[in-house]
CSV table of C-alpha atoms and ligand atoms in Angstrom, one decimal:
chain,number,residue,atom,x,y,z
G,1,UNK,CA,21.7,17.2,0.3
G,2,UNK,CA,21.6,15.2,-2.9
G,3,UNK,CA,23.3,11.9,-3.5
G,4,UNK,CA,23.6,10.8,-7.1
G,5,UNK,CA,23.6,7.1,-8.1
G,6,UNK,CA,24.0,6.6,-11.8
G,7,UNK,CA,21.1,8.6,-13.1
G,8,UNK,CA,19.1,8.3,-9.9
G,9,UNK,CA,19.1,11.2,-7.5
G,10,UNK,CA,18.2,10.8,-3.9
G,11,UNK,CA,16.5,14.0,-2.7
G,12,UNK,CA,15.8,14.8,0.9
G,13,UNK,CA,14.2,18.2,0.9
G,14,UNK,CA,10.9,19.4,-0.5
G,15,UNK,CA,12.4,22.6,-2.0
G,16,UNK,CA,15.0,20.7,-4.0
G,17,UNK,CA,12.5,18.1,-5.3
G,18,UNK,CA,10.1,20.8,-6.4
G,19,UNK,CA,13.0,22.7,-8.2
G,20,UNK,CA,14.1,19.6,-10.0
G,21,UNK,CA,10.5,18.6,-11.0
G,22,UNK,CA,9.8,22.2,-12.2
G,23,UNK,CA,12.8,22.0,-14.5
G,24,UNK,CA,11.6,18.7,-15.9
G,25,UNK,CA,8.0,19.9,-16.3
G,26,UNK,CA,9.2,23.0,-18.1
G,27,UNK,CA,10.8,20.6,-20.6
G,28,UNK,CA,7.4,19.0,-21.2
G,29,UNK,CA,7.8,15.9,-19.0
G,30,UNK,CA,5.0,14.2,-17.2
G,31,UNK,CA,5.5,13.0,-13.7
G,32,UNK,CA,4.5,9.7,-11.9
G,33,UNK,CA,4.7,9.3,-8.1
G,34,UNK,CA,5.2,5.9,-6.5
G,35,UNK,CA,4.7,6.4,-2.7
G,36,UNK,CA,6.4,3.7,-0.6
G,37,UNK,CA,7.8,3.1,2.9
G,38,UNK,CA,10.9,1.4,1.4
G,39,UNK,CA,12.0,-2.2,2.0
G,40,UNK,CA,11.2,-2.6,-1.6
G,41,UNK,CA,10.2,-5.9,-3.2
G,42,UNK,CA,9.0,-7.0,-6.6
G,43,UNK,CA,5.5,-5.6,-5.9
G,44,UNK,CA,6.9,-2.1,-5.5
G,45,UNK,CA,9.1,-2.6,-8.6
G,46,UNK,CA,5.9,-3.6,-10.6
G,47,UNK,CA,4.6,-0.1,-9.6
G,48,UNK,CA,7.8,1.5,-10.8
G,49,UNK,CA,7.6,-0.3,-14.1
G,50,UNK,CA,4.1,0.8,-14.6
G,51,UNK,CA,5.0,4.4,-13.6
G,52,UNK,CA,7.7,4.4,-16.2
G,53,UNK,CA,5.2,3.3,-18.9
G,54,UNK,CA,2.8,6.1,-18.0
G,55,UNK,CA,5.1,9.1,-17.4
G,56,UNK,CA,8.4,10.5,-18.4
G,57,UNK,CA,9.8,11.1,-14.9
G,58,UNK,CA,9.3,8.8,-12.0
G,59,UNK,CA,9.6,9.9,-8.4
G,60,UNK,CA,9.6,7.1,-5.8
G,61,UNK,CA,9.1,8.4,-2.2
G,62,UNK,CA,10.5,6.4,0.6
G,63,UNK,CA,9.2,7.5,4.0
G,64,UNK,CA,8.2,5.4,6.9
G,65,UNK,CA,5.3,7.5,8.0
G,66,UNK,CA,5.0,7.6,11.8
G,67,UNK,CA,1.4,9.0,11.6
G,68,UNK,CA,0.1,5.7,10.2
G,69,UNK,CA,1.5,3.5,13.0
G,70,UNK,CA,-0.4,3.1,16.2
G,71,UNK,CA,1.1,2.5,19.7
G,72,UNK,CA,2.6,-0.9,20.0
G,73,UNK,CA,2.9,-1.4,16.2
G,74,UNK,CA,6.1,-2.0,14.2
G,75,UNK,CA,7.2,1.6,13.5
G,76,UNK,CA,10.6,1.1,15.2
G,77,UNK,CA,11.3,-2.3,13.7
G,78,UNK,CA,9.9,-1.6,10.2
G,79,UNK,CA,12.7,-2.6,7.8
G,80,UNK,CA,14.7,0.4,6.6
G,81,UNK,CA,16.9,-0.6,3.6
G,82,UNK,CA,17.6,2.7,1.8
G,83,UNK,CA,20.8,1.7,0.1
G,84,UNK,CA,19.4,-1.5,-1.4
G,85,UNK,CA,16.2,0.3,-2.3
G,86,UNK,CA,18.1,3.1,-4.2
G,87,UNK,CA,20.2,0.5,-6.0
G,88,UNK,CA,17.1,-1.4,-7.1
G,89,UNK,CA,15.4,1.9,-8.2
G,90,UNK,CA,18.6,2.9,-10.1
G,91,UNK,CA,18.4,-0.4,-12.0
G,92,UNK,CA,14.8,0.3,-12.9
G,93,UNK,CA,15.6,3.8,-14.3
G,94,UNK,CA,14.0,5.8,-11.6
G,95,UNK,CA,15.1,9.5,-11.8
G,96,UNK,CA,14.2,10.8,-8.4
G,97,UNK,CA,14.0,9.0,-5.0
G,98,UNK,CA,12.4,11.3,-2.4
G,99,UNK,CA,13.6,10.1,1.0
G,100,UNK,CA,12.8,12.9,3.5
G,101,UNK,CA,13.6,12.7,7.2
G,102,UNK,CA,10.6,12.9,9.6
G,103,UNK,CA,11.6,16.5,10.4
G,104,UNK,CA,11.2,17.4,6.7
G,105,UNK,CA,7.7,16.0,6.5
G,106,UNK,CA,6.7,17.1,9.9
G,107,UNK,CA,8.9,20.0,11.0
G,108,UNK,CA,6.7,21.0,13.9
G,109,UNK,CA,6.1,17.4,15.0
G,110,UNK,CA,2.9,15.5,14.2
G,111,UNK,CA,0.6,17.7,12.1
G,112,UNK,CA,-2.5,19.3,13.6
G,113,UNK,CA,-4.4,19.2,10.3
G,114,UNK,CA,-5.1,15.6,9.3
G,115,UNK,CA,-7.3,13.9,6.7
G,116,UNK,CA,-10.1,11.8,8.3
G,117,UNK,CA,-10.7,8.6,6.4
G,118,UNK,CA,-14.4,8.5,7.4
G,119,UNK,CA,-16.5,5.5,8.3
G,120,UNK,CA,-14.8,3.1,5.9
G,121,UNK,CA,-11.5,4.1,7.5
G,122,UNK,CA,-12.7,2.6,10.8
G,123,UNK,CA,-13.6,-0.8,9.3
G,124,UNK,CA,-11.4,-3.9,8.6
G,125,UNK,CA,-7.8,-2.6,8.7
G,126,UNK,CA,-9.0,0.5,10.4
G,127,UNK,CA,-10.8,-1.5,13.2
G,128,UNK,CA,-7.5,-3.3,14.0
G,129,UNK,CA,-5.3,-0.3,13.5
G,130,UNK,CA,-7.3,2.8,14.7
G,131,UNK,CA,-6.0,6.0,13.1
G,132,UNK,CA,-4.0,4.1,10.5
G,133,UNK,CA,-5.9,5.4,7.5
G,134,UNK,CA,-6.1,9.0,8.7
G,135,UNK,CA,-2.3,8.9,9.0
G,136,UNK,CA,-1.9,7.2,5.6
G,137,UNK,CA,-4.2,9.7,3.8
G,138,UNK,CA,-2.5,12.6,5.5
G,139,UNK,CA,0.9,11.6,4.2
G,140,UNK,CA,-0.4,10.7,0.8
G,141,UNK,CA,-2.0,14.2,0.6
G,142,UNK,CA,1.3,15.8,1.5
G,143,UNK,CA,3.2,13.7,-1.0
G,144,UNK,CA,0.6,14.6,-3.7
G,145,UNK,CA,1.0,18.3,-2.9
G,146,UNK,CA,4.8,18.1,-2.9
G,147,UNK,CA,5.2,16.1,-6.1
G,148,UNK,CA,2.0,17.2,-8.0
G,149,UNK,CA,2.2,14.1,-10.2
G,150,UNK,CA,0.1,13.4,-13.3
G,151,UNK,CA,-0.3,9.8,-12.1
G,152,UNK,CA,0.2,8.1,-8.7
G,153,UNK,CA,0.7,4.3,-8.4
G,154,UNK,CA,-0.8,2.0,-5.7
G,155,UNK,CA,-0.8,-1.7,-5.3
G,156,UNK,CA,-4.1,-3.7,-5.2
G,157,UNK,CA,-2.8,-5.7,-2.2
G,158,UNK,CA,-3.8,-2.7,-0.1
G,159,UNK,CA,-7.4,-2.6,-1.4
G,160,UNK,CA,-8.8,-0.6,1.4
G,161,UNK,CA,-6.0,2.0,1.1
G,162,UNK,CA,-6.7,2.2,-2.7
G,163,UNK,CA,-10.4,2.8,-2.1
G,164,UNK,CA,-9.7,5.5,0.4
G,165,UNK,CA,-7.0,7.2,-1.7
G,166,UNK,CA,-9.2,7.2,-4.8
G,167,UNK,CA,-12.1,8.7,-2.8
G,168,UNK,CA,-9.8,11.4,-1.3
G,169,UNK,CA,-8.4,12.3,-4.7
G,170,UNK,CA,-11.9,12.5,-6.1
G,171,UNK,CA,-13.4,14.5,-3.2
G,172,UNK,CA,-10.5,16.9,-2.9
G,173,UNK,CA,-10.2,17.4,-6.7
G,174,UNK,CA,-6.6,16.3,-6.8
G,175,UNK,CA,-5.4,16.5,-10.4
G,176,UNK,CA,-3.7,13.1,-10.5
G,177,UNK,CA,-4.8,9.8,-12.0
G,178,UNK,CA,-4.7,7.0,-9.4
G,179,UNK,CA,-3.4,3.9,-11.2
G,180,UNK,CA,-3.6,0.5,-9.5
G,181,UNK,CA,-1.3,-2.4,-10.2
G,182,UNK,CA,-2.4,-6.1,-9.5
G,183,UNK,CA,-0.9,-7.8,-6.4
G,184,UNK,CA,2.4,-9.5,-7.1
G,185,UNK,CA,2.6,-13.0,-5.5
G,186,UNK,CA,5.3,-15.6,-4.9
G,187,UNK,CA,5.0,-18.8,-7.0
G,188,UNK,CA,3.1,-20.5,-4.1
G,189,UNK,CA,0.6,-17.6,-3.8
G,190,UNK,CA,1.9,-15.5,-0.9
G,191,UNK,CA,1.3,-11.9,-1.6
G,192,UNK,CA,4.5,-9.9,-1.5
G,193,UNK,CA,4.8,-7.6,1.5
G,194,UNK,CA,7.6,-5.8,3.2
G,195,UNK,CA,6.4,-7.4,6.4
G,196,UNK,CA,7.1,-10.9,5.0
G,197,UNK,CA,10.7,-10.5,6.0
G,198,UNK,CA,9.6,-10.7,9.7
G,199,UNK,CA,8.5,-14.4,9.0
G,200,UNK,CA,10.6,-17.3,9.9
G,201,UNK,CA,10.4,-20.5,7.8
G,202,UNK,CA,7.5,-22.1,9.5
G,203,UNK,CA,5.6,-18.8,9.7
G,204,UNK,CA,6.3,-18.3,6.0
G,205,UNK,CA,4.4,-21.6,5.4
G,206,UNK,CA,1.6,-20.6,7.8
G,207,UNK,CA,1.3,-17.3,6.0
G,208,UNK,CA,0.1,-19.1,2.9
G,209,UNK,CA,-3.2,-19.6,4.7
G,210,UNK,CA,-4.3,-16.1,3.6
G,211,UNK,CA,-4.0,-16.8,-0.1
G,212,UNK,CA,-5.4,-20.3,0.4
G,213,UNK,CA,-8.4,-18.8,2.1
G,214,UNK,CA,-8.9,-16.4,-0.8
G,215,UNK,CA,-8.7,-19.3,-3.3
G,216,UNK,CA,-11.3,-21.2,-1.3
G,217,UNK,CA,-13.5,-18.2,-1.2
G,218,UNK,CA,-13.2,-17.7,-4.9
G,219,UNK,CA,-14.0,-21.3,-5.6
G,220,UNK,CA,-17.1,-21.1,-3.4
G,221,UNK,CA,-18.3,-17.7,-4.8
G,222,UNK,CA,-20.8,-19.3,-7.2
G,223,UNK,CA,-22.7,-20.7,-4.1
G,224,UNK,CA,-23.1,-17.3,-2.5
G,225,UNK,CA,-21.8,-15.3,0.5
G,226,UNK,CA,-22.4,-17.8,3.3
G,227,UNK,CA,-20.4,-20.5,1.5
G,228,UNK,CA,-17.6,-18.0,0.7
G,229,UNK,CA,-17.2,-17.0,4.3
G,230,UNK,CA,-17.5,-20.6,5.6
G,231,UNK,CA,-14.9,-22.0,3.1
G,232,UNK,CA,-12.5,-19.1,3.5
G,233,UNK,CA,-12.6,-19.4,7.3
G,234,UNK,CA,-12.2,-23.2,7.1
G,235,UNK,CA,-8.7,-22.6,5.6
G,236,UNK,CA,-7.6,-21.2,8.9
G,237,UNK,CA,-8.6,-24.4,10.8
G,238,UNK,CA,-5.4,-26.2,10.0
G,239,UNK,CA,-2.8,-23.8,11.3
G,240,UNK,CA,-2.2,-23.0,15.0
G,241,UNK,CA,0.3,-20.2,14.0
G,242,UNK,CA,-2.2,-18.1,12.2
G,243,UNK,CA,-5.0,-16.1,13.8
G,244,UNK,CA,-7.7,-14.8,11.5
G,245,UNK,CA,-8.5,-11.2,12.2
G,246,UNK,CA,-11.2,-10.7,9.6
G,247,UNK,CA,-12.5,-12.3,6.4
G,248,UNK,CA,-15.1,-10.1,4.8
G,249,UNK,CA,-16.7,-9.6,1.4
G,250,UNK,CA,-17.2,-6.0,0.3
G,251,UNK,CA,-18.9,-4.1,-2.5
G,252,UNK,CA,-16.1,-2.6,-4.6
G,253,UNK,CA,-18.1,0.6,-5.1
G,254,UNK,CA,-18.9,1.3,-1.4
G,255,UNK,CA,-16.4,-0.9,0.4
G,256,UNK,CA,-19.3,-1.9,2.8
G,257,UNK,CA,-20.0,-5.6,3.5
G,258,UNK,CA,-22.2,-7.1,0.8
G,259,UNK,CA,-25.7,-8.3,1.6
G,260,UNK,CA,-26.3,-12.0,2.3
G,261,UNK,CA,-27.9,-12.4,-1.1
G,262,UNK,CA,-25.5,-10.3,-3.1
G,263,UNK,CA,-24.6,-11.3,-6.7
G,264,UNK,CA,-21.9,-10.2,-9.0
G,265,UNK,CA,-18.4,-8.7,-8.5
G,266,UNK,CA,-17.2,-8.3,-4.9
G,267,UNK,CA,-13.9,-8.1,-3.1
G,268,UNK,CA,-12.9,-10.7,-0.5
G,269,UNK,CA,-10.6,-9.1,2.1
G,270,UNK,CA,-8.6,-11.1,4.6
G,271,UNK,CA,-6.2,-10.2,7.5
G,272,UNK,CA,-4.5,-12.5,9.9
G,273,UNK,CA,-1.7,-12.5,12.4
G,274,UNK,CA,1.2,-14.9,11.9
G,275,UNK,CA,3.2,-14.8,15.1
G,276,UNK,CA,3.4,-11.1,15.7
G,277,UNK,CA,3.2,-10.1,12.1
G,278,UNK,CA,-0.1,-8.8,10.6
G,279,UNK,CA,-0.6,-9.7,7.0
G,280,UNK,CA,-3.4,-8.7,4.6
G,281,UNK,CA,-4.5,-10.0,1.2
G,282,UNK,CA,-7.6,-9.7,-1.1
G,283,UNK,CA,-9.1,-10.9,-4.3
G,284,UNK,CA,-12.0,-10.1,-6.6
G,285,UNK,CA,-14.7,-12.7,-6.6
G,286,UNK,CA,-17.9,-13.1,-8.5
G,287,UNK,CA,-20.8,-14.0,-6.3
G,288,UNK,CA,-23.4,-16.2,-7.9
L,1,PAF,O1,1.4,1.5,1.2
L,1,PAF,C1,2.3,2.1,1.8
L,1,PAF,O2,3.4,1.7,1.7
L,1,PAF,C2,2.0,3.4,2.6
L,1,PAF,O3,0.7,3.3,3.2
L,1,PAF,C3,2.1,4.7,1.8
L,1,PAF,C4,1.0,4.7,0.7
L,1,PAF,C5,3.5,4.8,1.2
L,1,PAF,C6,1.8,5.9,2.7
L,1,PAF,O4,2.8,5.9,3.7
């Protein structure tokens, strides 16, 4: 079934989407994919704008992927705002919104064949959310196969996701360029996230601790790793409502923690729980 909103078509089956894209490709159009789970915010719309710059046709997928949620996580309460999402995408000139039901993506129930994210998939986010990255890579692989885009957009906010997707694309010879867009922040520094809508006013204030910790880490980078970790962790001292899960500095090439005496570019990753909401953020730092 296809719903048409201005020039934006909402497509819910794989066959229909493939047919529509084949027509557009036959006319010489390039295709960009923006994979999302919906509940769109300005961070997603930055991905859409970039996709429009890079390709003739933009497909935004909206699918809350059950495979990447563990038991006790927020699969059931994850915000689902399809009408508002489609309206925003129509305003941004998106041609196709692919919004399949779970039965379309997984007609026989959870797939038996999955992509394993490897050792890095078990660290940081993967340590707190076992299986999350296997589920994420599995659905991204499916979406890449369904859409076969020339370019696929991801946000830098999910730095570990970006690392793992890039590696999968490289190792599986997927013929798509992975393009990464910088994190979009509120004026006070909070990284945009669909999960921010779970936060009440005081939690919203407490959530600023993540970006404050990253700023402190950045400021201490010239003094080396130990200072970065100490200053970053100190930012969490002031707030009872925020529980630090991890603050780690990784090598952007390997995504393994850097050595104590590391120098040069690195990525500081932070995750914390604010009330029952898990938030993540990251920034590039230059260790001196
Ligand atoms: O980043 C997300 O929203 C999801 O992990 C993705 C890439 C859409 C896969 O479900």
